[in-house]
Short mmCIF file of C-alpha atoms in Angstrom, two decimals:
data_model
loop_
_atom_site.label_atom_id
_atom_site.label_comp_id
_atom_site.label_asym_id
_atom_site.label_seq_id
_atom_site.Cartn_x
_atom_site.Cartn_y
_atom_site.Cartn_z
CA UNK R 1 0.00 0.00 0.00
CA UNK R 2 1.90 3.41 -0.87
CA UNK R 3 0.28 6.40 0.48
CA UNK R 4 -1.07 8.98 -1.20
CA UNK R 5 0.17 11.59 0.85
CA UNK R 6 4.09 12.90 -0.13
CA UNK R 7 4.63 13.46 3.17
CA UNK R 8 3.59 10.07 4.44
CA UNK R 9 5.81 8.07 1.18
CA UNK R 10 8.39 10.09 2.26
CA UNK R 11 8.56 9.19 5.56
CA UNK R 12 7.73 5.08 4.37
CA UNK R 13 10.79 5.58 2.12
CA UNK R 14 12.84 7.36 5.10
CA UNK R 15 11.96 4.45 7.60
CA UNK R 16 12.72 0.98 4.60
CA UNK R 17 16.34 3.09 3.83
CA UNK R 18 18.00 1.25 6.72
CA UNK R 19 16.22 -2.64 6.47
CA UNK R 20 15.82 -2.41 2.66
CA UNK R 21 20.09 -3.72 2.08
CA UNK R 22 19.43 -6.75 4.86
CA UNK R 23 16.32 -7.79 3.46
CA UNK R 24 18.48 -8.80 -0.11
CA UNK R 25 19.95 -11.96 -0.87
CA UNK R 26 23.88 -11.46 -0.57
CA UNK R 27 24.14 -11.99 -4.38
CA UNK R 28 21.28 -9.39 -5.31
CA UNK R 29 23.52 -6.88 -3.00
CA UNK R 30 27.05 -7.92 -4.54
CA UNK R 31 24.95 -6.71 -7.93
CA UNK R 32 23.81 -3.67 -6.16
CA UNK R 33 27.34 -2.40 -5.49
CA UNK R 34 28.43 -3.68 -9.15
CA UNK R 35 26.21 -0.92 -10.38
CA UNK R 36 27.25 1.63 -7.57
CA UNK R 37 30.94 1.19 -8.71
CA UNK R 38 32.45 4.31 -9.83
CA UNK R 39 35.77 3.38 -11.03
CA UNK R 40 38.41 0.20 -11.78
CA UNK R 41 41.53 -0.35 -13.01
CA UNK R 42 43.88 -3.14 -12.09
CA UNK R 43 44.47 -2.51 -8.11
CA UNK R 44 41.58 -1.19 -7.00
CA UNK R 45 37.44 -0.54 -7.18
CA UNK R 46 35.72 2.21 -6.29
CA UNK R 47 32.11 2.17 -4.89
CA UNK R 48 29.30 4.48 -3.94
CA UNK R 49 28.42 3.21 -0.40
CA UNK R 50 24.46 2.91 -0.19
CA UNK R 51 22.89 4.22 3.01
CA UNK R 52 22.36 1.92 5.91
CA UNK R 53 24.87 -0.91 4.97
CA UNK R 54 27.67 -1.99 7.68
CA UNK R 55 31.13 -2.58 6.39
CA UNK R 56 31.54 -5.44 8.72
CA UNK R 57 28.83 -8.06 9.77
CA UNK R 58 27.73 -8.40 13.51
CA UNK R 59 25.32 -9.17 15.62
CA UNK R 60 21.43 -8.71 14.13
CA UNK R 61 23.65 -7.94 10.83
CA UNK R 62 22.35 -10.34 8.16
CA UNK R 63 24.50 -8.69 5.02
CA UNK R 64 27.49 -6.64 5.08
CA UNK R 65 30.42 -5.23 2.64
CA UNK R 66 32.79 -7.12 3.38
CA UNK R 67 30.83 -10.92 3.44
CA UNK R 68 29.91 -9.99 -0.36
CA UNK R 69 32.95 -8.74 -1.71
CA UNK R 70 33.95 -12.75 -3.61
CA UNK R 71 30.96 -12.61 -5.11
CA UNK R 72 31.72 -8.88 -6.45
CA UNK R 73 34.87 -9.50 -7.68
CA UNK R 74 33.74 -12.33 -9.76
CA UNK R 75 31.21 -9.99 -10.69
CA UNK R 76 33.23 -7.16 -12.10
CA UNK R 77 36.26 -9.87 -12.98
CA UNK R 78 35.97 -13.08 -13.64
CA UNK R 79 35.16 -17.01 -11.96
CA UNK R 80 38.32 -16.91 -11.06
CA UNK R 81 39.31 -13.16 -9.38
CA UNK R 82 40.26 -13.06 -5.91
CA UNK R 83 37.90 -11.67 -3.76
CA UNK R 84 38.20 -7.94 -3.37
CA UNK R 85 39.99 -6.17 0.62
CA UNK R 86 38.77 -3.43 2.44
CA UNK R 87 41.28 -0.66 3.08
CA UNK R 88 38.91 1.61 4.73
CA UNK R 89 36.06 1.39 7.12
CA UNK R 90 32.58 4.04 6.68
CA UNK R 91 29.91 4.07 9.41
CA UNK R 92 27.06 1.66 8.35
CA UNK R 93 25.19 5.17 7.96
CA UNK R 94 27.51 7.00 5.63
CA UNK R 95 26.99 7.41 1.93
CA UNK R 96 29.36 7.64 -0.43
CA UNK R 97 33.22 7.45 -1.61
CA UNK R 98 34.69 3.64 -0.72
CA UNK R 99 37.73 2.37 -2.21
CA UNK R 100 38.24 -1.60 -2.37
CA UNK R 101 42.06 -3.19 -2.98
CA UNK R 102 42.52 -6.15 -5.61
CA UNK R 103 44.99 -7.72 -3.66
CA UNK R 104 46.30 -7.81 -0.55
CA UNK R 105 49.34 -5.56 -1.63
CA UNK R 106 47.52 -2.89 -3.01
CA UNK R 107 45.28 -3.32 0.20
CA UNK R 108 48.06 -2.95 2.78
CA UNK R 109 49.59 -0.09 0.60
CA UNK R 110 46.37 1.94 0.54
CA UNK R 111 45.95 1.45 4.35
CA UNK R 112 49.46 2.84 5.31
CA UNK R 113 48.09 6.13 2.76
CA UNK R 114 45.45 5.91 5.27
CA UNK R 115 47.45 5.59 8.12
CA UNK R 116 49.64 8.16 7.27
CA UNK R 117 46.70 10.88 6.55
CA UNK R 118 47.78 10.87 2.83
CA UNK R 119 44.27 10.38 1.28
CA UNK R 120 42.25 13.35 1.23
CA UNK R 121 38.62 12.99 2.53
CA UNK R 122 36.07 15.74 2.15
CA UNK R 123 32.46 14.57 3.77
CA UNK R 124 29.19 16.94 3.63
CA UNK R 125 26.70 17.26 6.61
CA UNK R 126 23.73 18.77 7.17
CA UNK R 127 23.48 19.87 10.97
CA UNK R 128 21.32 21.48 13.19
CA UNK R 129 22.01 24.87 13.58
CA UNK R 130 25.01 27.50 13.33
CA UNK R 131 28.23 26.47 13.74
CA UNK R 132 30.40 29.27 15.39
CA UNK R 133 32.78 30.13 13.67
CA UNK R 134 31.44 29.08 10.36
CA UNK R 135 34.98 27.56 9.62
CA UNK R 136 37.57 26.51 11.61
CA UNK R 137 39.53 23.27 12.87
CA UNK R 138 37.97 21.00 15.54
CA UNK R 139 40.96 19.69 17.50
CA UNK R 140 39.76 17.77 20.85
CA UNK R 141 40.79 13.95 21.77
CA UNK R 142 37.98 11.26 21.31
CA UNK R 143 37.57 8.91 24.41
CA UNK R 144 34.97 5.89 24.51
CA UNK R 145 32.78 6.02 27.74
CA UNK R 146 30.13 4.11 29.08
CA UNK R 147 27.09 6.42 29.64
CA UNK R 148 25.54 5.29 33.07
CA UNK R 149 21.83 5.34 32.43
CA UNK R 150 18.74 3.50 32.87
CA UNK R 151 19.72 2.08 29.70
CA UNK R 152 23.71 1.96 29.68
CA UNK R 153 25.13 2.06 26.85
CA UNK R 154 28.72 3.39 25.11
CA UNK R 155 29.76 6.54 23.13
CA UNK R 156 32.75 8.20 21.59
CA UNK R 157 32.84 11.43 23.38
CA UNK R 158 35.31 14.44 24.09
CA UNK R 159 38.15 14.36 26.50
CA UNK R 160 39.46 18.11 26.30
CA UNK R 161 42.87 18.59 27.54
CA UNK R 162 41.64 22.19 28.78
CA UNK R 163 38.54 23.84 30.47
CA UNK R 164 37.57 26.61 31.63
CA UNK R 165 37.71 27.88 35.42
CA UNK R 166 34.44 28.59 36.51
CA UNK R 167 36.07 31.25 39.24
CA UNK R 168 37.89 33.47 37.25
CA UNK R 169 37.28 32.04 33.84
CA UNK R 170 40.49 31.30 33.01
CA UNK R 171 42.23 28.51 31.32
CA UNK R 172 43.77 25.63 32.90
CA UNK R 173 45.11 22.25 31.37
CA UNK R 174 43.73 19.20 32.45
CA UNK R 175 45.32 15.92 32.70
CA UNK R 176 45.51 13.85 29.71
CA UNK R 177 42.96 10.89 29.13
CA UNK R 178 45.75 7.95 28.77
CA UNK R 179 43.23 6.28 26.44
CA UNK R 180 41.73 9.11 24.36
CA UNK R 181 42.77 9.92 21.00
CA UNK R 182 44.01 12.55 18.92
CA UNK R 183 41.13 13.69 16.47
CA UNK R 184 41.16 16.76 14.25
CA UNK R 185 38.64 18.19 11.64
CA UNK R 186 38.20 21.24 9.83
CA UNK R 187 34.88 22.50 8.60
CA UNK R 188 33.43 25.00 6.93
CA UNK R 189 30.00 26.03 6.29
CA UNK R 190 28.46 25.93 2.43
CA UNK R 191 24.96 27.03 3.30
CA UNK R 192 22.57 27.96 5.71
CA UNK R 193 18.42 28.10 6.16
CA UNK R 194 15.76 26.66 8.12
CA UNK R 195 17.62 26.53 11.75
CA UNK R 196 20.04 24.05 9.52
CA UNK R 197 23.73 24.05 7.97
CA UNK R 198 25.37 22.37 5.11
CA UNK R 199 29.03 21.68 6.21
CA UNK R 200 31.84 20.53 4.34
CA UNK R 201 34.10 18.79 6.67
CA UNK R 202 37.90 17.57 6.24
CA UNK R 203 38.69 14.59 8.99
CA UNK R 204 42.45 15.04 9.00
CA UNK R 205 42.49 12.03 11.86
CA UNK R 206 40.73 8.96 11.61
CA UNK R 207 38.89 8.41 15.15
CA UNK R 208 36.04 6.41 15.48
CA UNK R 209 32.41 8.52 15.23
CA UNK R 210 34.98 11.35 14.67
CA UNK R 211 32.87 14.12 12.64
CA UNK R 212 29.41 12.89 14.50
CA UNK R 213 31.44 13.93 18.22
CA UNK R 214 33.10 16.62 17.03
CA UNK R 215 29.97 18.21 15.29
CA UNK R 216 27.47 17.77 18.09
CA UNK R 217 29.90 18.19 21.40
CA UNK R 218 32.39 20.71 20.33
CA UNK R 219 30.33 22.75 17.82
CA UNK R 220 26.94 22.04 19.67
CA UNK R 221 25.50 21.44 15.93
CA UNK R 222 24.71 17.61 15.53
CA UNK R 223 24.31 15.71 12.09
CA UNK R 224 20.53 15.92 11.54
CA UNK R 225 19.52 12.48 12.04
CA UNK R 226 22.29 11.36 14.33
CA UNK R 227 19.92 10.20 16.89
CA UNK R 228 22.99 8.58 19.47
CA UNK R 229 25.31 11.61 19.31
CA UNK R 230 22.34 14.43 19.75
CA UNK R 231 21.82 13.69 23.86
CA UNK R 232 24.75 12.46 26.00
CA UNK R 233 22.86 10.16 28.56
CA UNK R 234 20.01 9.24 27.21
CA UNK R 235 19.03 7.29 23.77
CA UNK R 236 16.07 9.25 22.32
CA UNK R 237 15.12 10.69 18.78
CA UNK R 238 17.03 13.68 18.15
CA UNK R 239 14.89 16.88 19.00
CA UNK R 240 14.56 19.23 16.06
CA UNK R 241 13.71 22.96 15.71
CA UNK R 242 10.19 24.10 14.58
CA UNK R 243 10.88 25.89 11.46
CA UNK R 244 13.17 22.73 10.28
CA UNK R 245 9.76 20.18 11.11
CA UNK R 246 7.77 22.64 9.31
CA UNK R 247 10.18 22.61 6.59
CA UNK R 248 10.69 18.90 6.33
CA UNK R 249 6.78 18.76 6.93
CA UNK R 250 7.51 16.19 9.78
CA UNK R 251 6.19 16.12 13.37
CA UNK R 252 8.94 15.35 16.22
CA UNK R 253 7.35 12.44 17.23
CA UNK R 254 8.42 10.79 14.02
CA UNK R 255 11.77 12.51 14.09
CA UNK R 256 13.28 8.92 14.69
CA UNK R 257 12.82 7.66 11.42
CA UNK R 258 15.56 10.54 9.94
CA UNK R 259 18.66 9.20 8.61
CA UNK R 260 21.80 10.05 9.32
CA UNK R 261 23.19 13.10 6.94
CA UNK R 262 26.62 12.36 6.51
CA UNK R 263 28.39 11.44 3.33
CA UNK R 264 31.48 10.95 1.75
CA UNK R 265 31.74 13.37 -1.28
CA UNK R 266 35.11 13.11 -2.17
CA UNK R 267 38.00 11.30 -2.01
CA UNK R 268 41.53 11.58 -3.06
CA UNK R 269 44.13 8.67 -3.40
CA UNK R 270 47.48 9.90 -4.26
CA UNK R 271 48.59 6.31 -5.86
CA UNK R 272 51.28 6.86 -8.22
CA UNK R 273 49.38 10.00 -9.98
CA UNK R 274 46.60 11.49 -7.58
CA UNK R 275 43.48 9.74 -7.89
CA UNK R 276 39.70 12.05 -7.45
CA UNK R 277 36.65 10.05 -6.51
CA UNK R 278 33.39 12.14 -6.18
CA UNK R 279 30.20 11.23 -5.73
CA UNK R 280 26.76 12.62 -5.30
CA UNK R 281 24.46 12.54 -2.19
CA UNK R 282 21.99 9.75 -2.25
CA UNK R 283 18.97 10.95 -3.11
CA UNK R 284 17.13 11.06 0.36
CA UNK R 285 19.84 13.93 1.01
CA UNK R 286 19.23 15.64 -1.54
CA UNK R 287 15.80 15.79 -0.95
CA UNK R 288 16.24 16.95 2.42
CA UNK R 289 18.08 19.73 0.87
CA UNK R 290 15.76 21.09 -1.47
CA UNK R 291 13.22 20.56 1.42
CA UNK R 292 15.13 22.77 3.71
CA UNK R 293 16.46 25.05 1.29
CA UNK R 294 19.73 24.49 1.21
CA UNK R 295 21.37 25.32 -1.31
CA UNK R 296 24.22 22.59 -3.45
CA UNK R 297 26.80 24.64 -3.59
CA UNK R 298 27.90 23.72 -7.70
CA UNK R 299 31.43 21.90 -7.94
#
């Protein structure tokens, strides 16, 4: 039964996005991300990541990236091709830019680029709110905590090496978190309307959750949609402003079904000559854009 209502198929389409991949057989979903691929040659593939599909399996995970990638290597090869390595790992809700090694060589040598913070990674976001300055360079450590709750649960979060003194307001240094980790990203803002930003955002480190922290706990401007990283102890839809419900004709209560708004627009692999992967926003975000008025900035 598809509703009549725009408002109501959009929110049907919003709430299949993230079962729709684990409902396929694994072959049907190796063919899926034959037709996402955006560029081969002889050491590596490039896909567009679809929306709501984890790298790696686990538990209540029925298909994953990395369980299909024999199947798409015979696929885009032959009955014979090895099957294809990850080099990279992308949230299960990120979109976009994912490269995949043809060997195990060309694997380990794209990690170390990796590793080393040689590959370029530009991701977009649309966020709630302002952020202040509209570009700058996030630079806090990352820490995982357990949040103690009536539902406890665990969370990347911030573990500043400064604060502020609440008597005279001045700065002191704090003692570092042995186990937190150094994370930096710059942002910048592309547009701005309906209580809502489009960011561009440049992860120079590669901490887990990294842009989602960083975004909602040291900006104060959360990915729309990021329902975890939006409240600290509690886990609750994320709580949006009026004029961006009235824009996305939504009521809060069915906030929870919004996806996350992060993607991976561009990538840049500097293997032998530099390589540029780009590619679009699925369409749900671009919806959401022309909904809220932002506007694509043109490439």
């Amino acid at each position: 039964q598809i509703p009549k209502d725009p408002t109501q198929r959009w929110l049907r389409e919003l709430a299949a996005l993230s079962q729709q991949l684990q409902q396929v057989h694994p072959n049907v979903l190796a063919k899926i991300l034959k037709q996402r691929t955006v560029y081969q040659n002889e050491e590596i593939v490039v896909i567009d990541k679809p929306y709501g599909l984890p790298v790696h399996g686990g538990p209540g995970i029925k298909n994953c990236i990395a369980d299909v990638l024999p199947i798409l290597a015979k696929m885009l090869e032959n009955m014979k091709a090895e099957p294809l390595h990850l080099c990279h790992r992308l949230d299960k809700e990120t979109t976009g830019v994912m490269v995949l090694a043809r060997s195990k060589e060309a694997a380990e040598k794209i990690r170390l680029l990796f590793k080393t913070r040689q590959v370029e990674k530009i991701y977009w976001a649309i966020v709630l709110g302002d952020p202040d300055p509209v570009e700058g360079i996030v630079e806090i450590p990352i820490v995982e905590k357990e949040v103690q709750s009536h539902q406890s649960h665990y969370k990347m979060t911030l573990a500043p090496n400064y604060r502020l003194c609440p008597e005279d307001g001045k700065v002191v240094k704090m003692r570092k978190n042995r186990s937190a980790e150094r994370a930096v990203t710059r942002y910048r803002r592309l547009a701005a309307a309906s209580a809502c930003s489009l960011l561009e955002l440049q992860p120079i480190t590669g901490v887990k959750h990294q842009i989602r922290v960083h975004l909602a706990y040291g900006l104060g401007c959360p990915i729309l949609g990021d329902h975890k990283y939006s409240h600290w102890s509690k886990l609750a839809p994320q709580k949006l402003p009026e004029l961006t419900l009235r824009r996305l004709k939504l009521e809060q209560s069915k906030a929870r079904h919004l996806p996350l708004h992060l993607h991976a627009h561009r990538l840049c692999l500097p293997l032998g000559q530099p390589l540029d992967f780009v590619c679009k926003p699925p369409h749900f975000f671009q919806k959401t854009l022309r909904k809220l008025q932002l506007d694509i900035p043109k490439d």
